[in-house]
mmCIF file of C-alpha atoms in Angstrom:
data_model
loop_
_atom_site.group_PDB
_atom_site.id
_atom_site.type_symbol
_atom_site.label_atom_id
_atom_site.label_comp_id
_atom_site.label_asym_id
_atom_site.label_seq_id
_atom_site.Cartn_x
_atom_site.Cartn_y
_atom_site.Cartn_z
ATOM 1 C CA MET A 1 0.000 0.000 0.000
ATOM 2 C CA THR A 2 1.372 3.376 -0.880
ATOM 3 C CA SER A 3 0.025 6.752 0.055
ATOM 4 C CA ASP A 4 -1.015 9.186 -2.654
ATOM 5 C CA ILE A 5 -0.700 12.087 -0.250
ATOM 6 C CA SER A 6 2.109 13.540 1.764
ATOM 7 C CA VAL A 7 -0.034 15.461 4.238
ATOM 8 C CA ASN A 8 0.844 14.584 7.814
ATOM 9 C CA LEU A 9 -1.554 15.250 10.634
ATOM 10 C CA THR A 10 -0.740 18.351 12.615
ATOM 11 C CA ASN A 11 -1.342 18.560 16.348
ATOM 12 C CA GLU A 12 -4.108 21.069 15.629
ATOM 13 C CA GLN A 13 -5.842 18.666 13.188
ATOM 14 C CA ILE A 14 -5.584 15.849 15.740
ATOM 15 C CA CYS A 15 -7.135 17.980 18.490
ATOM 16 C CA ILE A 16 -9.950 19.225 16.241
ATOM 17 C CA ALA A 17 -10.792 15.672 15.139
ATOM 18 C CA LEU A 18 -10.626 14.310 18.702
ATOM 19 C CA ARG A 19 -12.996 17.036 19.863
ATOM 20 C CA ALA A 20 -15.398 16.129 17.044
ATOM 21 C CA ALA A 21 -15.234 12.470 18.088
ATOM 22 C CA ASN A 22 -15.778 13.455 21.728
ATOM 23 C CA GLU A 23 -18.874 15.410 20.767
ATOM 24 C CA VAL A 24 -20.216 12.214 19.176
ATOM 25 C CA ALA A 25 -19.405 10.370 22.427
ATOM 26 C CA ARG A 26 -21.317 12.936 24.476
ATOM 27 C CA LYS A 27 -24.348 12.551 22.214
ATOM 28 C CA CYS A 28 -24.192 8.781 22.727
ATOM 29 C CA ILE A 29 -24.852 9.273 26.423
ATOM 30 C CA GLU A 30 -27.932 11.329 25.580
ATOM 31 C CA SER A 31 -29.138 8.396 23.465
ATOM 32 C CA GLY A 32 -28.523 5.878 26.248
ATOM 33 C CA HIS A 33 -25.339 4.419 24.744
ATOM 34 C CA HIS A 34 -21.778 4.122 25.979
ATOM 35 C CA PRO A 35 -19.710 7.324 25.561
ATOM 36 C CA PHE A 36 -17.450 6.427 22.650
ATOM 37 C CA GLY A 37 -17.151 8.385 19.436
ATOM 38 C CA ALA A 38 -15.156 8.223 16.224
ATOM 39 C CA VAL A 39 -14.778 10.198 13.016
ATOM 40 C CA LEU A 40 -13.272 9.307 9.654
ATOM 41 C CA LEU A 41 -11.125 12.004 8.087
ATOM 42 C CA ALA A 42 -10.650 12.361 4.345
ATOM 43 C CA PRO A 43 -7.100 12.237 2.958
ATOM 44 C CA ASP A 44 -6.795 16.013 3.507
ATOM 45 C CA ASN A 45 -7.063 15.325 7.281
ATOM 46 C CA GLN A 46 -9.710 18.046 7.602
ATOM 47 C CA GLU A 47 -12.956 16.921 5.988
ATOM 48 C CA ILE A 48 -14.990 14.574 8.171
ATOM 49 C CA LEU A 49 -16.456 11.856 5.960
ATOM 50 C CA LEU A 50 -18.268 9.801 8.615
ATOM 51 C CA THR A 51 -19.064 9.972 12.322
ATOM 52 C CA HIS A 52 -20.337 7.286 14.632
ATOM 53 C CA GLY A 53 -20.838 6.462 18.271
ATOM 54 C CA ASN A 54 -21.333 3.210 20.115
ATOM 55 C CA VAL A 55 -24.557 1.374 19.394
ATOM 56 C CA SER A 56 -24.109 -1.749 21.515
ATOM 57 C CA VAL A 57 -21.537 -3.990 23.128
ATOM 58 C CA VAL A 58 -20.640 -5.423 19.689
ATOM 59 C CA ARG A 59 -21.366 -2.369 17.552
ATOM 60 C CA HIS A 60 -18.631 -0.002 18.631
ATOM 61 C CA ALA A 61 -18.053 3.424 17.089
ATOM 62 C CA GLU A 62 -14.939 2.222 15.256
ATOM 63 C CA THR A 63 -16.495 -0.962 13.857
ATOM 64 C CA GLU A 64 -19.512 0.975 12.626
ATOM 65 C CA ILE A 65 -17.307 3.514 10.839
ATOM 66 C CA ALA A 66 -15.046 0.800 9.402
ATOM 67 C CA ARG A 67 -18.018 -1.131 8.010
ATOM 68 C CA ALA A 68 -19.740 1.945 6.589
ATOM 69 C CA ALA A 69 -16.486 3.204 5.076
ATOM 70 C CA ALA A 70 -15.709 -0.154 3.467
ATOM 71 C CA GLU A 71 -19.137 -0.160 1.815
ATOM 72 C CA LYS A 72 -18.906 3.438 0.636
ATOM 73 C CA TYR A 73 -15.267 3.933 -0.427
ATOM 74 C CA ASP A 74 -12.594 2.060 -2.371
ATOM 75 C CA PRO A 75 -9.810 0.391 -0.337
ATOM 76 C CA GLU A 76 -7.160 2.575 -2.014
ATOM 77 C CA PHE A 77 -9.009 5.717 -0.922
ATOM 78 C CA LEU A 78 -9.448 4.425 2.644
ATOM 79 C CA TRP A 79 -5.738 3.688 2.901
ATOM 80 C CA ASN A 80 -5.236 7.471 2.776
ATOM 81 C CA CYS A 81 -7.936 8.208 5.366
ATOM 82 C CA THR A 82 -7.632 8.524 9.138
ATOM 83 C CA LEU A 83 -9.977 7.105 11.749
ATOM 84 C CA VAL A 84 -9.915 9.266 14.887
ATOM 85 C CA THR A 85 -11.421 7.854 18.063
ATOM 86 C CA THR A 86 -11.737 8.996 21.649
ATOM 87 C CA MET A 87 -10.415 5.771 23.169
ATOM 88 C CA GLU A 88 -7.952 3.179 21.934
ATOM 89 C CA PRO A 89 -9.704 0.701 19.641
ATOM 90 C CA CYS A 90 -10.377 -2.687 21.208
ATOM 91 C CA ALA A 91 -9.217 -5.884 19.502
ATOM 92 C CA MET A 92 -12.534 -6.249 17.649
ATOM 93 C CA CYS A 93 -12.393 -2.667 16.385
ATOM 94 C CA ALA A 94 -8.730 -2.927 15.417
ATOM 95 C CA GLY A 95 -9.575 -5.978 13.312
ATOM 96 C CA ALA A 96 -12.434 -4.162 11.576
ATOM 97 C CA ILE A 97 -10.205 -1.148 10.892
ATOM 98 C CA TYR A 98 -7.482 -3.391 9.508
ATOM 99 C CA TRP A 99 -9.841 -5.291 7.206
ATOM 100 C CA SER A 100 -11.541 -2.107 5.989
ATOM 101 C CA ASN A 101 -8.125 -0.815 4.863
ATOM 102 C CA ILE A 102 -8.142 2.453 6.788
ATOM 103 C CA GLY A 103 -4.464 3.422 6.770
ATOM 104 C CA THR A 104 -4.133 5.637 9.848
ATOM 105 C CA VAL A 105 -5.655 5.546 13.318
ATOM 106 C CA VAL A 106 -5.504 8.248 15.981
ATOM 107 C CA TYR A 107 -6.799 7.592 19.475
ATOM 108 C CA GLY A 108 -6.990 9.933 22.423
ATOM 109 C CA ALA A 109 -6.769 7.790 25.564
ATOM 110 C CA ALA A 110 -5.339 4.308 26.068
ATOM 111 C CA GLU A 111 -7.338 1.156 26.792
ATOM 112 C CA THR A 112 -5.582 0.993 30.179
ATOM 113 C CA THR A 113 -7.026 4.417 31.034
ATOM 114 C CA LEU A 114 -10.485 3.216 30.026
ATOM 115 C CA SER A 115 -10.072 0.092 32.126
ATOM 116 C CA LYS A 116 -9.399 2.241 35.203
ATOM 117 C CA LEU A 117 -12.629 4.155 34.512
ATOM 118 C CA THR A 118 -14.846 1.135 33.848
ATOM 119 C CA GLY A 119 -13.364 -1.128 36.503
ATOM 120 C CA THR A 120 -15.113 -4.488 36.505
ATOM 121 C CA SER A 121 -18.279 -3.169 34.864
ATOM 122 C CA GLN A 122 -19.958 -5.867 32.807
ATOM 123 C CA MET A 123 -21.142 -3.101 30.466
ATOM 124 C CA ASN A 124 -17.570 -2.800 29.166
ATOM 125 C CA PRO A 125 -15.349 -5.782 29.982
ATOM 126 C CA THR A 126 -12.142 -4.374 28.522
ATOM 127 C CA MET A 127 -9.341 -6.587 27.232
ATOM 128 C CA ASN A 128 -5.664 -6.029 27.855
ATOM 129 C CA LEU A 129 -4.798 -6.299 24.157
ATOM 130 C CA PRO A 130 -3.424 -3.078 22.674
ATOM 131 C CA CYS A 131 -4.576 -2.222 19.159
ATOM 132 C CA ARG A 132 -0.886 -1.827 18.272
ATOM 133 C CA THR A 133 -0.450 -5.566 18.872
ATOM 134 C CA VAL A 134 -3.417 -6.384 16.629
ATOM 135 C CA PHE A 135 -2.167 -4.099 13.836
ATOM 136 C CA GLU A 136 1.403 -5.421 14.078
ATOM 137 C CA SER A 137 0.042 -8.960 13.656
ATOM 138 C CA GLY A 138 -1.181 -8.094 10.163
ATOM 139 C CA GLN A 139 0.525 -7.635 6.825
ATOM 140 C CA LYS A 140 -0.362 -3.950 6.349
ATOM 141 C CA PRO A 141 1.532 -1.142 8.086
ATOM 142 C CA ILE A 142 -1.357 0.716 9.757
ATOM 143 C CA LYS A 143 -0.040 4.055 11.053
ATOM 144 C CA LEU A 144 -0.999 4.512 14.702
ATOM 145 C CA ILE A 145 -0.925 7.762 16.677
ATOM 146 C CA GLY A 146 -1.899 7.766 20.324
ATOM 147 C CA PRO A 147 -2.493 8.228 23.093
ATOM 148 C CA ILE A 148 -2.638 12.029 23.074
ATOM 149 C CA PRO A 149 -1.868 13.015 26.692
ATOM 150 C CA GLU A 150 -2.844 16.690 26.325
ATOM 151 C CA MET A 151 -6.383 15.619 25.334
ATOM 152 C CA GLU A 152 -6.894 12.832 27.851
ATOM 153 C CA GLU A 153 -8.798 14.744 30.553
ATOM 154 C CA GLU A 154 -11.193 16.203 28.008
ATOM 155 C CA LEU A 155 -11.791 12.802 26.414
ATOM 156 C CA ILE A 156 -12.358 10.860 29.616
ATOM 157 C CA ALA A 157 -14.761 13.473 31.020
ATOM 158 C CA PRO A 158 -17.870 11.794 29.503
ATOM 159 C CA HIS A 159 -16.785 8.491 31.089
ATOM 160 C CA LYS A 160 -16.228 9.673 34.657
ATOM 161 C CA ASP A 161 -19.873 9.664 35.728
ATOM 162 C CA PHE A 162 -21.116 7.149 33.182
ATOM 163 C CA TRP A 163 -19.407 4.053 34.636
ATOM 164 C CA LYS A 164 -20.374 4.707 38.292
#
């Protein structure tokens, strides 16, 4: 896979996209869903092509975006897109991202941070399997950026009261 673009994500673009994903997460709470949100950026790293929040325990924000993107766009196009998500993708989501051919992933807070927030909640039984490990197990070099420490407090805010 080769990239047709040379645009790298700036810190400002990352923060803007993470805030957009966090707004999706906040709206999920209003709809009675878990507070996770994700956005898919076009190759210019500015245009938001898709947004999604969690639907259920097996329909996570990232899997929903990966599936919708794979149905809507060509794999070559997706390789130049970036999925931005509030929390580190779980193993299931990482697999869906990999198979959909999205070339770059940005996440705000690590799965270990989420695990501290959710504790032993059966609503979100986290796994200690970093998405990096899942991606490195594949044949495609998915670019991974995260966690983003300067955004962590803002991104975990919707979770603090939710998991109590």
